[in-house]
């Protein structure tokens, strides 16, 4: 993304305006009179049908195809969105009473600090016990071994936090350190080295390894250690103001972070080490996202054309040892909740499990390797671990069944005007609105058959230079350098938008985007670049009323 150009109002005013939202709905299966009727229903201004247009439908359709590159959403992308939704685009873009329940029958009506922490509303009484047991293990801190709290000992020896809830405050999103005195509890740093051998490059290409780890610091920085084990480094951040001017002269001040790793505990950090700050993601609706069929995600990648060209991440599942579709995490590097949870236990808290049975120590970190563990015998030939299968299943059940809060003010005039702008601009190209979930042969009863509105395609997209991770030396890595299976430093998974309007009600310190740089939803939108640069330029054309409308829609989610 060319920041100087994209952020300059003089250049913004010269951007060619995309074809209207209405023209993007032209479909060869829709008669021309009906098409005009749809346009009239959606337009903010009056229009009258003209019978003489019916004979020119083929010409209109051809023109729409020829101008598809200038449209907000390509015709084939519209077709995919409608297929997944099971309803036409015009229904998605207008008031849809069903969308109030973003999480389907799992949803709850609550607008408070507890909005992210409630069980699915369709969870039966007989199944709520598992939810609350899982909640206890999610919230309560783990302790250093040996301890009388035998079911929760074994923290570290290197770790980031002592409890899941420390990152996911009230099950919500994290924030970056605000100043030099703030801690990084809800933000972590992933690490990766560039491949230097043909074997490493081939392993990355085939998704046989997640990344090339640093020989001393591994693949994630742990900024804490138990007594006698040095922390790997400390995390600090400096903020630089970055004013952005809209076409009407209004200035929005963004803030750009510079992350630094200080007090390295195990030797110098290589200049080419790629550093990826990540704030904690909200926990709501994860079981619903897990239920979206693989093909629904893959087909969106195959049918993406034009500026939007997302791809799916293909990763090694640590439970099965086989390649599978990634869908969780900022770069879609985890296949399912059970592996996501146990990887977080291991890397964030230094806890072992049957899926991740090895301590998160590098071979040369002898103090870490020699520290006392809280591992207990499992029997049946399984290695001793700190998070046994029963605990893992309770936590999985909990994370699967955290309810998505219902929308607020979905039929409000300002919200609906903002929704139209969201679709006009083409945000649905990545933020796929609606899915019809299947009924599968498993015990995920709460998620079966739900109609959901997560606003994500679960694909990874190139978001441009401004949002790309840097090396320790502050340089942009090459795009061929993989940092998390197939994903590079520029690519990020489309986050789900449901519940985003309540993020700062749940936690006033919550911030947005992968590194927490955005303090508001509008700031997050304005940082979009790369594949979404065209949409960002359209946002910069919005006047005061347009900005208020778009913000009202996002806050209603």
XYZ file of C-alpha atoms in Angstrom:
557
model
C 0.000 0.000 0.000
C 1.385 3.405 -0.933
C 0.546 5.279 2.240
C 1.548 8.671 0.959
C -0.825 8.375 -1.970
C -3.710 6.620 -0.267
C -3.810 9.001 2.660
C -3.650 12.219 0.586
C -6.952 13.942 -0.102
C -5.772 15.329 -3.424
C -5.062 11.820 -4.663
C -8.227 10.448 -3.089
C -10.335 12.889 -5.042
C -8.875 11.531 -8.282
C -9.698 7.896 -7.559
C -12.060 6.457 -10.124
C -15.398 5.843 -8.452
C -16.503 2.203 -8.503
C -19.742 1.222 -10.181
C -22.719 1.672 -7.931
C -23.802 -0.831 -5.342
C -26.986 -1.349 -7.316
C -25.340 -2.222 -10.629
C -23.352 -4.967 -8.950
C -26.584 -6.861 -8.394
C -27.229 -7.440 -12.101
C -27.668 -11.164 -12.518
C -28.328 -13.007 -15.719
C -31.020 -15.026 -13.947
C -33.003 -11.938 -12.898
C -35.413 -10.352 -15.431
C -34.615 -6.718 -16.182
C -37.891 -5.331 -14.776
C -37.274 -7.179 -11.491
C -33.709 -5.879 -11.462
C -34.957 -2.314 -11.785
C -37.435 -2.962 -8.996
C -34.628 -4.160 -6.735
C -32.617 -1.027 -7.529
C -35.623 1.165 -6.688
C -36.126 -0.602 -3.371
C -32.468 -0.146 -2.404
C -31.837 3.337 -3.774
C -31.823 6.347 -1.511
C -33.452 8.344 -4.340
C -36.692 7.628 -6.201
C -36.697 5.871 -9.570
C -39.355 4.726 -11.974
C -39.297 1.511 -14.059
C -39.040 1.982 -17.789
C -40.532 -0.753 -19.959
C -38.198 0.119 -22.809
C -35.209 -1.214 -20.873
C -36.371 -4.800 -21.065
C -35.145 -5.357 -24.609
C -31.636 -4.237 -23.684
C -31.053 -6.650 -20.839
C -28.315 -8.573 -22.645
C -26.441 -5.359 -23.309
C -26.742 -4.311 -19.691
C -25.487 -7.678 -18.494
C -22.497 -7.545 -20.818
C -21.667 -4.037 -19.611
C -21.820 -5.230 -16.035
C -19.356 -8.030 -16.783
C -16.991 -5.686 -18.647
C -17.044 -3.212 -15.754
C -16.689 -5.857 -13.029
C -13.189 -4.706 -12.124
C -14.604 -1.293 -11.234
C -17.457 -2.693 -9.185
C -17.328 -2.854 -5.438
C -17.844 -6.621 -5.563
C -17.117 -8.883 -8.516
C -20.149 -10.780 -9.926
C -18.654 -14.191 -9.134
C -18.070 -13.085 -5.539
C -21.697 -11.987 -5.263
C -22.761 -15.406 -6.516
C -20.619 -17.135 -3.877
C -21.912 -14.932 -1.054
C -25.514 -15.568 -2.088
C -24.925 -19.320 -2.336
C -23.449 -19.463 1.170
C -26.182 -17.236 2.569
C -29.066 -18.935 0.808
C -30.642 -15.512 0.189
C -30.075 -12.758 -2.414
C -27.664 -9.905 -1.795
C -30.432 -7.322 -1.591
C -31.860 -9.133 1.451
C -28.455 -9.173 3.107
C -27.986 -5.456 2.492
C -31.336 -4.395 3.912
C -33.030 -5.004 7.257
C -33.201 -8.724 7.943
C -34.978 -9.604 11.212
C -33.158 -12.939 11.316
C -29.802 -11.133 11.478
C -30.630 -9.734 14.912
C -29.645 -13.180 16.182
C -26.132 -13.145 14.723
C -25.312 -16.435 16.386
C -28.613 -18.079 15.488
C -30.341 -19.853 18.354
C -27.143 -19.715 20.414
C -27.407 -15.925 20.776
C -28.183 -13.859 23.856
C -29.599 -10.363 24.390
C -27.193 -8.609 26.710
C -25.234 -5.358 26.476
C -22.899 -5.248 29.458
C -19.396 -6.181 30.542
C -20.623 -9.798 30.604
C -21.740 -9.785 26.952
C -19.028 -12.237 25.866
C -19.159 -14.568 28.866
C -22.553 -16.257 28.675
C -23.283 -19.825 27.529
C -25.178 -20.463 24.301
C -28.851 -19.823 24.971
C -29.797 -23.212 23.501
C -27.443 -25.061 25.856
C -29.551 -27.484 27.886
C -29.352 -27.684 31.667
C -27.768 -31.135 31.467
C -24.858 -29.717 29.411
C -24.276 -26.487 31.328
C -22.193 -28.264 33.962
C -19.436 -28.928 31.422
C -19.532 -25.268 30.390
C -19.026 -23.977 33.914
C -16.256 -26.484 34.705
C -14.482 -25.368 31.536
C -15.015 -21.758 32.559
C -13.276 -22.407 35.884
C -10.158 -23.791 34.179
C -10.227 -20.892 31.712
C -10.431 -18.212 34.415
C -8.361 -19.523 37.320
C -4.576 -19.032 37.310
C -2.233 -21.995 37.001
C 0.549 -22.198 39.568
C 4.174 -23.258 39.684
C 4.810 -26.942 40.481
C 4.905 -28.589 42.890
C 1.722 -27.327 44.532
C -1.204 -28.622 46.509
C -3.421 -27.489 43.616
C -2.471 -30.604 41.689
C -4.977 -30.122 38.856
C -3.618 -26.641 38.026
C 0.121 -26.798 38.641
C 2.983 -26.784 36.165
C 2.995 -23.159 34.989
C 6.044 -22.307 32.854
C 8.971 -22.607 33.164
C 8.764 -19.928 30.413
C 5.359 -18.347 29.885
C 3.387 -15.209 29.008
C 0.424 -15.374 31.402
C -0.864 -17.639 34.182
C -4.518 -17.824 33.061
C -6.415 -17.823 29.764
C -8.562 -14.978 31.108
C -5.453 -12.794 31.500
C -5.225 -12.532 27.709
C -8.925 -12.749 26.897
C -10.237 -10.241 29.433
C -13.846 -11.228 30.172
C -13.533 -13.510 27.116
C -12.893 -10.464 24.939
C -10.078 -9.042 22.872
C -6.755 -7.792 24.136
C -4.871 -4.536 23.773
C -1.332 -3.463 23.079
C 0.712 -1.839 25.860
C -0.402 1.784 26.035
C 2.892 3.146 27.358
C 6.237 2.083 28.785
C 4.661 1.230 32.140
C 1.874 -0.958 30.758
C 2.286 -4.722 30.588
C 1.745 -6.958 27.577
C -0.565 -9.484 29.223
C -3.073 -9.554 26.371
C -0.499 -9.291 23.578
C 2.161 -11.778 22.559
C 4.958 -11.842 19.995
C 5.266 -14.624 17.438
C 8.706 -15.174 15.914
C 9.941 -16.681 12.639
C 13.226 -16.904 10.766
C 13.601 -16.874 6.969
C 14.206 -20.239 5.356
C 17.856 -20.687 4.408
C 17.958 -24.224 2.994
C 16.129 -26.009 0.199
C 14.793 -28.498 2.756
C 13.264 -25.742 4.875
C 11.709 -24.079 1.845
C 10.175 -27.357 0.700
C 8.849 -28.156 4.172
C 7.172 -24.743 4.320
C 5.751 -25.139 0.841
C 4.243 -28.513 1.801
C 3.015 -27.239 5.217
C 5.097 -29.878 6.995
C 6.331 -27.229 9.433
C 4.624 -24.089 10.696
C 7.708 -21.899 10.396
C 11.471 -21.832 10.758
C 11.903 -21.142 14.471
C 14.733 -19.182 16.032
C 17.346 -21.639 17.394
C 17.374 -19.972 20.829
C 14.029 -18.156 21.145
C 11.732 -20.546 19.288
C 8.509 -19.515 17.565
C 6.962 -17.378 20.315
C 8.521 -14.984 22.774
C 7.831 -15.765 26.432
C 8.335 -12.593 28.440
C 8.081 -14.269 31.862
C 9.861 -17.110 33.619
C 9.506 -18.870 36.952
C 12.190 -18.361 39.602
C 15.603 -19.330 38.255
C 14.515 -19.246 34.589
C 15.314 -16.000 32.746
C 12.511 -14.515 30.650
C 13.289 -14.423 26.950
C 12.840 -10.633 26.625
C 10.623 -7.710 27.549
C 8.110 -6.153 25.150
C 7.827 -2.402 24.696
C 6.055 -0.226 22.149
C 6.311 3.360 20.967
C 3.418 5.110 19.256
C 3.631 7.631 16.407
C 0.646 9.741 15.395
C -0.399 9.459 11.764
C -3.055 11.942 10.622
C -5.387 10.884 7.804
C -7.534 13.435 5.959
C -10.964 12.686 4.510
C -12.164 14.310 1.304
C -14.218 16.862 3.296
C -11.152 17.929 5.288
C -11.898 16.012 8.479
C -8.719 14.612 10.065
C -8.626 11.258 11.860
C -5.407 10.622 13.794
C -4.182 7.047 13.627
C -1.314 5.705 15.711
C 1.469 3.556 14.287
C 3.320 1.195 16.648
C 6.991 0.343 16.815
C 7.535 -2.797 18.881
C 10.851 -3.446 20.585
C 12.215 -6.485 22.391
C 14.500 -5.424 25.227
C 16.604 -7.265 27.824
C 17.076 -10.438 25.744
C 17.753 -13.298 28.129
C 19.413 -15.768 25.761
C 21.693 -13.800 23.482
C 21.372 -11.366 20.609
C 18.216 -11.326 18.501
C 19.074 -11.683 14.818
C 18.316 -8.682 12.596
C 16.388 -10.870 10.117
C 14.127 -12.325 12.841
C 10.513 -11.605 11.850
C 8.426 -10.284 14.739
C 4.624 -10.514 14.821
C 2.693 -8.790 17.650
C -0.754 -10.346 18.223
C -3.473 -9.221 20.637
C -5.901 -11.791 22.018
C -9.002 -12.429 19.923
C -12.526 -12.537 21.403
C -13.803 -15.990 22.324
C -17.447 -15.681 21.221
C -18.923 -17.855 18.460
C -15.864 -20.054 17.957
C -17.921 -23.243 17.918
C -20.065 -21.778 15.138
C -17.003 -20.844 13.068
C -15.672 -24.365 13.581
C -18.911 -25.732 12.099
C -18.562 -23.858 8.774
C -17.736 -26.577 6.202
C -14.218 -26.617 4.785
C -15.568 -26.393 1.238
C -17.462 -23.198 2.071
C -14.148 -21.568 2.985
C -12.131 -23.098 0.141
C -14.698 -22.137 -2.497
C -14.448 -18.504 -1.495
C -10.724 -18.585 -2.190
C -11.176 -20.265 -5.571
C -13.774 -17.729 -6.671
C -11.975 -14.599 -5.473
C -10.940 -12.389 -8.360
C -9.880 -8.817 -8.936
C -8.285 -6.874 -6.109
C -9.667 -9.246 -3.470
C -7.728 -12.502 -3.708
C -7.835 -14.201 -0.347
C -6.424 -17.673 0.135
C -6.924 -20.380 2.728
C -4.108 -21.478 4.982
C -3.163 -25.148 4.767
C -1.619 -26.279 8.031
C -0.297 -29.289 9.898
C -2.835 -30.471 12.485
C -0.809 -31.371 15.618
C -3.477 -33.834 16.729
C -3.642 -35.921 13.544
C -0.262 -35.185 11.981
C -2.055 -34.469 8.692
C -2.560 -31.305 6.673
C -5.908 -29.600 7.120
C -7.655 -26.274 6.601
C -6.642 -23.545 9.047
C -9.354 -21.267 10.415
C -8.394 -20.009 13.908
C -5.873 -17.381 14.935
C -4.754 -14.146 13.274
C -3.232 -16.070 10.364
C -5.610 -19.052 10.371
C -2.805 -21.264 11.627
C -4.973 -23.599 13.740
C -7.419 -26.173 12.417
C -9.898 -26.568 15.283
C -10.609 -25.461 18.821
C -8.990 -28.404 20.602
C -5.647 -27.740 18.893
C -5.989 -23.971 19.268
C -6.593 -24.343 23.002
C -3.792 -26.800 23.663
C -1.327 -24.798 21.580
C -2.207 -21.732 23.673
C -1.780 -23.724 26.894
C 1.658 -24.772 25.677
C 3.034 -21.569 24.187
C 1.317 -18.961 26.367
C 1.427 -20.765 29.722
C 4.111 -23.457 29.354
C 1.667 -26.326 29.936
C 1.868 -29.733 28.298
C -1.020 -31.842 26.968
C -1.483 -34.951 24.866
C -1.568 -32.836 21.702
C 1.390 -30.679 22.795
C 3.347 -33.015 25.148
C 6.689 -31.180 25.102
C 7.652 -28.227 27.300
C 7.911 -24.918 25.440
C 11.672 -24.752 25.962
C 14.299 -24.616 23.233
C 17.108 -27.244 23.410
C 19.701 -24.732 24.661
C 17.433 -23.266 27.369
C 18.717 -25.633 30.033
C 17.158 -23.873 33.026
C 13.751 -24.173 31.393
C 14.275 -27.838 30.524
C 15.467 -28.696 34.044
C 12.624 -26.918 35.870
C 10.130 -28.967 37.901
C 6.949 -29.787 35.979
C 3.422 -30.484 37.138
C 2.992 -33.401 34.731
C 0.890 -36.299 35.985
C 0.849 -39.867 34.724
C -1.970 -40.575 32.271
C -1.668 -44.326 31.887
C -2.403 -46.260 28.701
C 1.089 -45.536 27.430
C 0.498 -41.774 27.265
C 3.229 -39.376 28.415
C 2.796 -37.452 31.683
C 1.156 -34.066 31.002
C -0.094 -31.050 32.934
C -3.398 -30.544 31.076
C -5.085 -33.932 31.027
C -7.710 -34.942 28.483
C -10.619 -34.291 30.840
C -9.517 -30.704 31.479
C -8.862 -30.195 27.772
C -12.366 -31.386 26.881
C -14.031 -29.130 29.451
C -12.116 -26.106 28.138
C -12.967 -27.069 24.554
C -16.665 -27.293 25.448
C -16.494 -23.896 27.130
C -14.772 -22.186 24.204
C -17.197 -23.819 21.773
C -20.281 -22.541 23.561
C -19.625 -18.907 24.422
C -22.655 -17.129 22.995
C -22.627 -14.398 20.364
C -24.578 -11.368 21.631
C -27.588 -10.368 19.551
C -27.439 -7.158 17.538
C -28.747 -3.890 18.887
C -30.772 -1.324 16.871
C -30.578 -3.399 13.708
C -33.650 -1.645 12.278
C -32.500 1.875 13.191
C -32.500 4.297 10.257
C -28.886 5.389 10.804
C -27.717 1.780 11.205
C -29.451 0.710 7.979
C -27.924 3.625 6.096
C -24.522 2.516 7.410
C -25.228 -1.058 6.378
C -25.919 0.121 2.839
C -22.625 2.004 2.822
C -20.837 -1.138 4.071
C -22.188 -3.034 1.057
C -21.751 -0.093 -1.359
C -18.071 0.077 -0.487
C -17.677 -3.684 -0.945
C -16.677 -4.689 2.578
C -18.612 -7.950 2.153
C -15.938 -9.059 -0.334
C -13.955 -10.309 2.690
C -16.488 -10.034 5.498
C -18.870 -12.720 4.207
C -22.129 -11.959 6.025
C -24.099 -15.169 6.397
C -23.727 -18.951 6.487
C -26.183 -21.810 6.807
C -24.499 -24.391 9.046
C -25.014 -28.115 8.432
C -26.139 -30.774 10.873
C -23.234 -33.149 11.402
C -22.785 -36.524 13.054
C -21.274 -35.291 16.322
C -22.281 -33.894 19.700
C -22.060 -30.215 18.721
C -25.791 -29.934 19.166
C -25.904 -26.211 19.864
C -24.261 -25.356 16.539
C -26.167 -27.775 14.307
C -28.140 -26.145 11.496
C -27.778 -22.573 12.716
C -28.025 -19.567 10.400
C -25.211 -17.241 11.460
C -23.926 -13.779 10.524
C -20.218 -13.677 11.437
C -19.039 -11.343 8.633
C -15.859 -13.274 7.799
C -14.593 -15.497 4.989
C -11.929 -17.056 7.297
C -9.387 -16.517 4.507
C -6.053 -14.733 4.775
C -5.571 -11.537 2.768
C -2.639 -9.284 1.941
C -3.438 -6.149 3.940
C -0.552 -4.054 2.626
C 2.763 -2.739 3.883
C 1.355 -0.646 6.735
C -0.144 -3.669 8.501
C 2.711 -6.035 7.673
C 5.004 -7.300 10.411
C 8.623 -6.177 10.467
C 11.960 -7.724 11.288
C 13.864 -6.888 14.470
C 15.780 -4.366 12.344
C 12.486 -2.711 11.328
C 12.492 -3.864 7.705
C 9.665 -5.388 5.676
C 10.261 -9.113 5.099
C 10.099 -10.482 1.554
C 6.639 -11.700 0.585
C 7.928 -15.193 -0.135
C 9.004 -15.562 3.521
C 6.404 -17.767 5.205
C 5.821 -17.108 8.906
C 2.852 -19.344 9.734
C 2.465 -22.232 7.290
C 1.413 -20.599 3.963
C 0.867 -17.120 5.440
C 3.465 -14.378 5.114
C 3.967 -11.219 7.175
C 1.479 -9.215 5.072
C -1.422 -11.653 5.302
C -4.111 -11.698 7.989
C -7.247 -13.726 8.464
C -10.484 -11.774 8.127
C -11.759 -11.380 11.704
C -15.412 -12.040 12.481
C -17.284 -8.791 13.157
C -20.086 -10.149 15.304
C -20.042 -8.584 18.750
C -17.464 -5.965 17.718
C -19.739 -3.124 18.792
C -19.609 -4.366 22.384
C -15.824 -4.879 22.557
C -15.103 -1.756 24.605
C -18.159 -2.277 26.799
C -16.730 -5.673 27.740
C -13.280 -4.143 28.272
C -12.756 -0.360 27.873
C -9.081 -0.985 27.039
C -9.846 -3.312 24.111
C -8.292 -2.334 20.791
C -8.617 -3.532 17.207
C -6.490 -5.101 14.459
C -3.861 -7.772 15.054
C -1.432 -5.572 16.985
C -4.013 -3.446 18.770
C -3.049 -0.234 17.006
C -6.644 0.847 16.281
C -8.450 2.485 19.203
C -11.725 2.811 17.312
C -13.520 0.916 14.577
C -12.994 3.787 12.135
C -9.245 3.689 12.804
C -9.290 -0.039 12.035
C -11.069 0.600 8.730
C -8.602 3.327 7.725
C -5.597 1.045 8.243
C -6.886 -1.327 5.548
C -4.538 -1.528 2.571
C -3.269 -4.102 0.104
C -6.213 -6.016 -1.311
C -8.649 -3.658 0.416
C -6.987 -0.397 -0.637
C -9.845 0.407 -3.031
C -12.377 0.046 -0.212
C -10.256 2.211 2.079
C -10.166 4.978 -0.539
C -13.941 4.868 -0.806
C -14.212 5.263 2.965
C -12.026 8.379 2.747
C -14.678 9.937 0.499
C -17.319 9.725 3.229
C -18.598 12.990 4.704
C -19.580 13.471 8.337
C -22.973 11.853 7.813
C -21.473 8.896 5.942
C -18.918 8.300 8.684
C -21.638 8.407 11.335
C -23.728 5.907 9.378
C -20.913 3.409 8.824
C -19.841 3.660 12.457
C -23.427 3.145 13.640
C -23.700 -0.057 11.604
C -20.422 -1.471 12.922
C -21.384 -0.653 16.509
C -24.709 -2.449 16.026
C -22.940 -5.745 15.302
